[in-house]
């Protein structure tokens, strides 16, 4: 019998060591900086605390990946918003939550 676990967890892609600082610099330069920088800093602080508690870097990697994705997708989201398309009735959030509309 082997001492190895019968299952393994996928190791998340590890960003380079300077990625969080580079990401923060990009966020500060973005037009959404006023909202995004404090949000990133809160999420990063929470991930650091989680990392200290669990001895895992996974949460830190996830914060970096999520914010990188936000930066990459921001121009497309801004363009869609600026296009004037009204999609407010497209998804009924109350229905998604299992509630009926009044």
Coordinates of N, CA and C in Angstrom, one line a residue:
X1 N 0.8 -1.2 0.0 CA 0.0 0.0 0.0 C 0.9 1.2 0.0
X2 N 0.5 2.2 -0.8 CA 1.3 3.4 -0.9 C 0.9 4.5 0.1
X3 N 1.8 5.3 0.5 CA 1.5 6.4 1.4 C 1.0 7.6 0.7
X4 N 1.0 7.5 -0.6 CA 0.5 8.7 -1.4 C -1.0 8.8 -1.4
X5 N -1.6 10.0 -1.4 CA -3.0 10.1 -1.4 C -3.6 9.6 -2.7
X6 N -4.8 9.1 -2.6 CA -5.5 8.5 -3.8 C -6.1 9.6 -4.7
X7 N -6.0 10.8 -4.3 CA -6.5 11.9 -5.1 C -5.6 13.1 -4.9
X8 N -5.5 13.9 -5.9 CA -4.6 15.1 -5.9 C -5.4 16.3 -6.3
X9 N -5.1 17.4 -5.7 CA -5.8 18.6 -6.1 C -5.0 19.3 -7.2
X10 N -5.7 19.9 -8.1 CA -5.0 20.6 -9.1 C -4.3 21.8 -8.5
X11 N -3.0 21.9 -8.8 CA -2.3 23.1 -8.4 C -2.6 24.3 -9.3
X12 N -3.0 25.4 -8.7 CA -3.3 26.5 -9.5 C -2.0 27.1 -10.1
X13 N -2.2 27.7 -11.3 CA -1.1 28.4 -11.9 C -0.5 29.4 -11.0
X14 N 0.7 29.4 -10.7 CA 1.4 30.4 -9.9 C 1.8 31.6 -10.7
X15 N 1.3 32.7 -10.3 CA 1.8 33.9 -11.0 C 3.2 34.2 -10.6
X16 N 3.9 35.0 -11.4 CA 5.3 35.4 -11.1 C 5.3 36.2 -9.8
X17 N 6.4 36.1 -9.0 CA 6.5 36.8 -7.8 C 6.1 38.3 -7.8
X18 N 6.4 39.0 -8.8 CA 6.1 40.4 -8.9 C 4.7 40.7 -9.4
X19 N 3.9 39.7 -9.7 CA 2.6 39.9 -10.3 C 1.6 40.8 -9.4
X20 N 1.6 40.6 -8.1 CA 0.7 41.4 -7.3 C 1.0 42.9 -7.4
X21 N 2.3 43.2 -7.3 CA 2.7 44.6 -7.4 C 2.5 45.2 -8.7
X22 N 2.7 44.4 -9.8 CA 2.5 44.9 -11.1 C 1.0 45.1 -11.4
X23 N 0.2 44.2 -10.9 CA -1.3 44.3 -11.0 C -1.8 45.5 -10.2
X24 N -1.3 45.8 -9.1 CA -1.7 47.0 -8.3 C -1.3 48.3 -9.1
X25 N -0.2 48.3 -9.7 CA 0.2 49.5 -10.5 C -0.7 49.6 -11.7
X26 N -1.1 48.5 -12.3 CA -2.1 48.6 -13.4 C -3.4 49.1 -12.9
X27 N -3.8 48.6 -11.8 CA -5.1 49.1 -11.2 C -5.1 50.5 -10.9
X28 N -4.0 51.0 -10.4 CA -3.9 52.4 -10.0 C -3.9 53.3 -11.3
X29 N -3.5 52.8 -12.4 CA -3.4 53.5 -13.7 C -4.8 53.5 -14.4
X30 N -5.7 52.6 -14.0 CA -6.9 52.4 -14.7 C -7.9 53.5 -14.3
X31 N -8.9 53.7 -15.2 CA -9.9 54.7 -14.9 C -10.8 54.3 -13.8
X32 N -10.9 53.0 -13.5 CA -11.7 52.5 -12.4 C -10.9 52.5 -11.0
X33 N -9.8 53.1 -11.0 CA -8.9 53.0 -9.8 C -9.5 53.4 -8.5
X34 N -10.4 54.4 -8.5 CA -11.0 54.8 -7.3 C -11.7 53.7 -6.6
X35 N -12.4 52.9 -7.3 CA -13.1 51.7 -6.8 C -12.3 50.5 -6.7
X36 N -11.5 50.2 -7.7 CA -10.8 49.0 -7.8 C -9.7 48.8 -6.9
X37 N -8.9 49.9 -6.7 CA -7.7 49.7 -5.8 C -8.1 49.4 -4.4
X38 N -9.1 50.1 -3.8 CA -9.5 49.6 -2.4 C -10.0 48.2 -2.4
X39 N -10.8 47.9 -3.4 CA -11.4 46.5 -3.5 C -10.3 45.5 -3.6
X40 N -9.3 45.7 -4.4 CA -8.2 44.8 -4.6 C -7.4 44.6 -3.2
X41 N -7.2 45.8 -2.6 CA -6.4 45.8 -1.4 C -7.1 45.0 -0.3
X42 N -8.5 45.1 -0.2 CA -9.3 44.4 0.8 C -9.2 42.9 0.5
X43 N -9.4 42.5 -0.8 CA -9.3 41.1 -1.2 C -7.9 40.5 -0.9
X44 N -6.9 41.3 -1.2 CA -5.5 40.8 -1.0 C -5.2 40.6 0.4
X45 N -5.7 41.6 1.3 CA -5.5 41.4 2.7 C -6.2 40.2 3.3
X46 N -7.4 40.0 2.8 CA -8.1 38.8 3.3 C -7.4 37.5 2.8
X47 N -6.9 37.5 1.6 CA -6.2 36.4 1.1 C -4.9 36.1 1.8
X48 N -4.2 37.2 2.2 CA -3.0 37.0 3.0 C -3.3 36.4 4.4
X49 N -4.4 36.8 5.0 CA -4.8 36.3 6.3 C -5.2 34.8 6.1
X50 N -5.9 34.5 5.0 CA -6.3 33.1 4.7 C -5.0 32.3 4.5
X51 N -4.0 32.8 3.8 CA -2.8 32.1 3.5 C -2.0 31.8 4.8
X52 N -2.0 32.8 5.7 CA -1.3 32.6 7.0 C -2.0 31.5 7.8
X53 N -3.3 31.5 7.7 CA -4.1 30.5 8.5 C -4.0 29.1 8.0
X54 N -4.0 29.0 6.6 CA -4.0 27.7 6.0 C -2.7 27.2 5.5
X55 N -1.7 28.0 5.4 CA -0.4 27.7 4.9 C -0.5 27.4 3.4
X56 N -1.4 28.0 2.7 CA -1.6 27.8 1.3 C -1.6 29.1 0.5
X57 N -1.1 29.1 -0.7 CA -1.0 30.3 -1.5 C -2.2 30.3 -2.5
X58 N -3.0 29.4 -2.5 CA -4.1 29.3 -3.5 C -5.0 30.5 -3.5
X59 N -5.4 31.0 -2.3 CA -6.3 32.2 -2.3 C -5.6 33.4 -2.9
X60 N -4.3 33.5 -2.6 CA -3.5 34.7 -3.1 C -3.5 34.6 -4.7
X61 N -3.2 33.4 -5.2 CA -3.2 33.2 -6.6 C -4.5 33.5 -7.2
X62 N -5.6 33.1 -6.6 CA -6.9 33.3 -7.1 C -7.3 34.8 -7.2
X63 N -6.8 35.6 -6.2 CA -7.1 37.0 -6.2 C -6.3 37.6 -7.4
X64 N -5.1 37.3 -7.6 CA -4.3 37.8 -8.7 C -5.0 37.4 -10.0
X65 N -5.4 36.2 -10.2 CA -6.1 35.8 -11.4 C -7.4 36.5 -11.7
X66 N -8.2 36.6 -10.7 CA -9.5 37.3 -10.8 C -9.3 38.8 -11.3
X67 N -8.4 39.5 -10.6 CA -8.1 40.9 -10.9 C -7.5 41.0 -12.3
X68 N -6.6 40.1 -12.7 CA -6.0 40.2 -14.0 C -7.2 40.0 -15.1
X69 N -8.1 39.1 -14.8 CA -9.2 38.9 -15.7 C -10.1 40.2 -15.8
X70 N -10.3 40.8 -14.6 CA -11.1 42.1 -14.6 C -10.4 43.1 -15.5
X71 N -9.1 43.3 -15.3 CA -8.4 44.3 -16.1 C -8.5 44.0 -17.6
X72 N -8.4 42.7 -18.0 CA -8.4 42.3 -19.4 C -9.8 42.6 -20.0
X73 N -10.8 42.2 -19.2 CA -12.2 42.3 -19.7 C -12.8 43.7 -19.6
X74 N -12.2 44.6 -18.8 CA -12.7 46.0 -18.6 C -13.0 46.7 -19.9
X75 N -12.1 46.7 -20.9 CA -12.4 47.5 -22.1 C -13.7 47.0 -22.8
X76 N -13.9 45.7 -22.8 CA -15.1 45.1 -23.5 C -16.3 45.5 -22.7
X77 N -16.2 45.4 -21.4 CA -17.4 45.8 -20.6 C -17.7 47.3 -20.8
X78 N -16.7 48.1 -20.7 CA -16.9 49.5 -20.9 C -17.5 49.8 -22.3
X79 N -17.0 49.1 -23.3 CA -17.6 49.3 -24.7 C -19.0 48.9 -24.8
X80 N -19.4 47.8 -24.1 CA -20.8 47.3 -24.1 C -21.6 48.3 -23.4
X81 N -21.2 48.8 -22.2 CA -22.0 49.8 -21.5 C -22.1 51.1 -22.3
X82 N -21.1 51.5 -22.9 CA -21.2 52.8 -23.7 C -22.0 52.6 -25.0
X83 N -22.3 51.4 -25.4 CA -23.1 51.2 -26.6 C -24.5 51.5 -26.4
X84 N -25.0 51.7 -25.2 CA -26.4 52.0 -24.9 C -27.3 50.9 -25.0
X85 N -26.9 49.7 -25.1 CA -27.8 48.5 -25.1 C -28.4 48.3 -23.7
X86 N -29.6 48.1 -23.7 CA -30.3 47.9 -22.4 C -30.6 46.4 -22.3
X87 N -29.9 45.8 -21.4 CA -30.1 44.3 -21.2 C -30.7 44.1 -19.8
X88 N -31.3 45.1 -19.2 CA -31.7 45.0 -17.8 C -32.8 43.9 -17.7
X89 N -33.6 43.7 -18.7 CA -34.7 42.7 -18.6 C -34.2 41.3 -19.1
X90 N -33.0 41.2 -19.5 CA -32.5 39.9 -20.0 C -32.4 38.8 -19.0
X91 N -32.0 39.1 -17.8 CA -31.9 38.1 -16.7 C -32.7 38.6 -15.5
X92 N -33.6 37.8 -15.1 CA -34.5 38.1 -14.0 C -33.8 37.5 -12.7
X93 N -33.1 38.4 -12.0 CA -32.3 38.0 -10.8 C -33.2 37.4 -9.7
X94 N -34.4 37.9 -9.6 CA -35.3 37.3 -8.6 C -35.7 35.9 -9.0
X95 N -35.8 35.6 -10.3 CA -36.1 34.2 -10.7 C -34.9 33.3 -10.4
X96 N -33.7 33.9 -10.7 CA -32.5 33.1 -10.4 C -32.4 32.7 -8.9
X97 N -32.8 33.6 -8.1 CA -32.7 33.4 -6.6 C -33.9 32.5 -6.1
X98 N -34.8 32.1 -7.0 CA -35.9 31.3 -6.6 C -37.1 32.1 -6.0
X99 N -37.1 33.3 -6.2 CA -38.2 34.2 -5.7 C -39.1 34.6 -6.9
X100 N -40.3 34.9 -6.5 CA -41.2 35.4 -7.5 C -41.2 36.9 -7.4
X101 N -41.4 37.5 -8.6 CA -41.6 39.0 -8.6 C -42.9 39.4 -8.0
X102 N -43.0 40.5 -7.3 CA -44.3 41.0 -6.8 C -45.3 41.3 -7.8

